[in-house]
Each structure stands twice: as structure tokens, then as C-alpha cells.
XYZ file of C-alpha atoms in Angstrom:
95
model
C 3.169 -6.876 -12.670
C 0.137 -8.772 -11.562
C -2.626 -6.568 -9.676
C -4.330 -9.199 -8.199
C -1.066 -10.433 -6.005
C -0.651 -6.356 -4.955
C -4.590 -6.347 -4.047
C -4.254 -9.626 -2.113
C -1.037 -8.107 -0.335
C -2.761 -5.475 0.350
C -5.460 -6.276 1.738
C -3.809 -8.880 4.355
C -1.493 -5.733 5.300
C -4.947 -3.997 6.103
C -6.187 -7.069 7.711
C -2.914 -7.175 9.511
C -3.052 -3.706 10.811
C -7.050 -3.913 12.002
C -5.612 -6.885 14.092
C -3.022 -4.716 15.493
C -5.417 -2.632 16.710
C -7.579 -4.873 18.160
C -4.656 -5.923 20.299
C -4.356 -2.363 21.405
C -8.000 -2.142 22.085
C -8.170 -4.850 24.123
C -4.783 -4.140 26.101
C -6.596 -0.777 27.214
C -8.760 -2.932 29.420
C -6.662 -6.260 30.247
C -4.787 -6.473 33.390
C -3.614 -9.902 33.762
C -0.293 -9.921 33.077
C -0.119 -13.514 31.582
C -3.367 -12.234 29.494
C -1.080 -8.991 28.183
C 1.774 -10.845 27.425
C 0.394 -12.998 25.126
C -2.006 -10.104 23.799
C 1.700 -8.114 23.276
C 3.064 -11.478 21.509
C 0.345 -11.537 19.345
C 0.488 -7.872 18.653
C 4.114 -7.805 17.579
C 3.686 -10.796 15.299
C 0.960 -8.713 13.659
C 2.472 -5.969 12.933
C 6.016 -7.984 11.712
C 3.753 -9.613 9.465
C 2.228 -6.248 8.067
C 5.923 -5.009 8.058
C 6.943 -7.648 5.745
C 3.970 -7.389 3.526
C 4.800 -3.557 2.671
C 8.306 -4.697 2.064
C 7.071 -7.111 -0.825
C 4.935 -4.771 -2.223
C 7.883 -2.335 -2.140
C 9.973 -5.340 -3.924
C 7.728 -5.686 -6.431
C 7.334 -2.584 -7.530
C 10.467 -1.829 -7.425
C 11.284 -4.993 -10.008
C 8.475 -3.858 -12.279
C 9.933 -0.395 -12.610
C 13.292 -1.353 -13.062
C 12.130 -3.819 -15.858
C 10.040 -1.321 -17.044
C 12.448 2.082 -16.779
C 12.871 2.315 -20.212
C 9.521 2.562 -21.622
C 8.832 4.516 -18.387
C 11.299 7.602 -18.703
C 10.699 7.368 -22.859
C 6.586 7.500 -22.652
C 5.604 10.498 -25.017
C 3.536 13.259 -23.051
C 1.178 14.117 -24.852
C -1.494 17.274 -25.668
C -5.097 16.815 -24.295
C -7.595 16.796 -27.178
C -10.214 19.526 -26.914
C -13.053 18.532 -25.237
C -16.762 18.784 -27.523
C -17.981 22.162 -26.547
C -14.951 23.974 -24.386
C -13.571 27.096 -26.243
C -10.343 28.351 -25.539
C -9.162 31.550 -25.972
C -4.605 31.064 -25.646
C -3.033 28.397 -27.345
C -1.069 28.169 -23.855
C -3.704 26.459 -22.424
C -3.037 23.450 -24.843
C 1.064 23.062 -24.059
């Protein structure tokens, strides 16, 4: 799975969104309707495009755990080591 292709994704789906609500910001105070409509256009294509972004990161992740589902549902859990110092007085607290 690359990281840098979800951090890019994600971060146009926040730029995305903060345009969004720009558009809302600025509908509170336009009132020519030509002005709105295209403010509304604008708007919707914003947040379609921040729709489809979440869907692809959805996709991918999706692909890398079910190429991955295997190692993920066999991965050994594991006992924390004690930590330099910390006494403990049940064994329970180790399981």
C-alpha cells in the first residue's frame, strides 16, 4: 500500500471539503441569483470530488486488506515485555 498516494488523497479530500465550505460561507451573504447558482455549481462539484476521493481511499484499502487477510487474521499477539522498573504483583496483568 503506498502512504504517500493515501496522504496525497487525503489531503485534496480536506482541501476539497475547506472549499465546500467556503462556498457555504460565501452563499450566507450572496444574493444574486446568477452569483448563487454558480457558487451552488461550484459547491456540488466540490463536494462530488471529495465524495470520490473517500471512495478511492476506501478502494484501496480495501485491496490491501484483502491481499493482505492472511497475514492479517494469522499475526501472533503477543505479551508486552516488562517495562525497566514496573513491578507487578498478578501474573494476570501479563495475559
Amino acid at each position: 500500500m503506498d502512504k504517500i498516494t493515501l496522504k496525497t488523497l487525503d489531503q485534496l479530500i480536506q482541501l476539497e471539503t475547506r472549499a465546500v465550505q467556503t462556498y457555504d460561507l460565501a452563499l450566507k451573504s450572496v444574493t444574486d441569483p446568477v452569483i448563487r447558482a454558480r457558487l451552488e455549481k461550484f459547491k456540488v462539484t466540490h463536494t462530488g470530488n471529495a465524495e470520490q476521493l473517500s471512495k478511492d481511499i476506501l478502494k484501496i484499502l480495501h485491496n490491501h486488506i484483502a491481499a493482505n487477510w492472511d497475514d492479517i487474521t494469522s499475526a501472533k499477539i503477543t505479551t508486552p515485555a516488562k517495562s525497566p522498573g514496573v513491578v507487578c504483583s498478578r501474573e494476570a496483568d501479563f495475559k
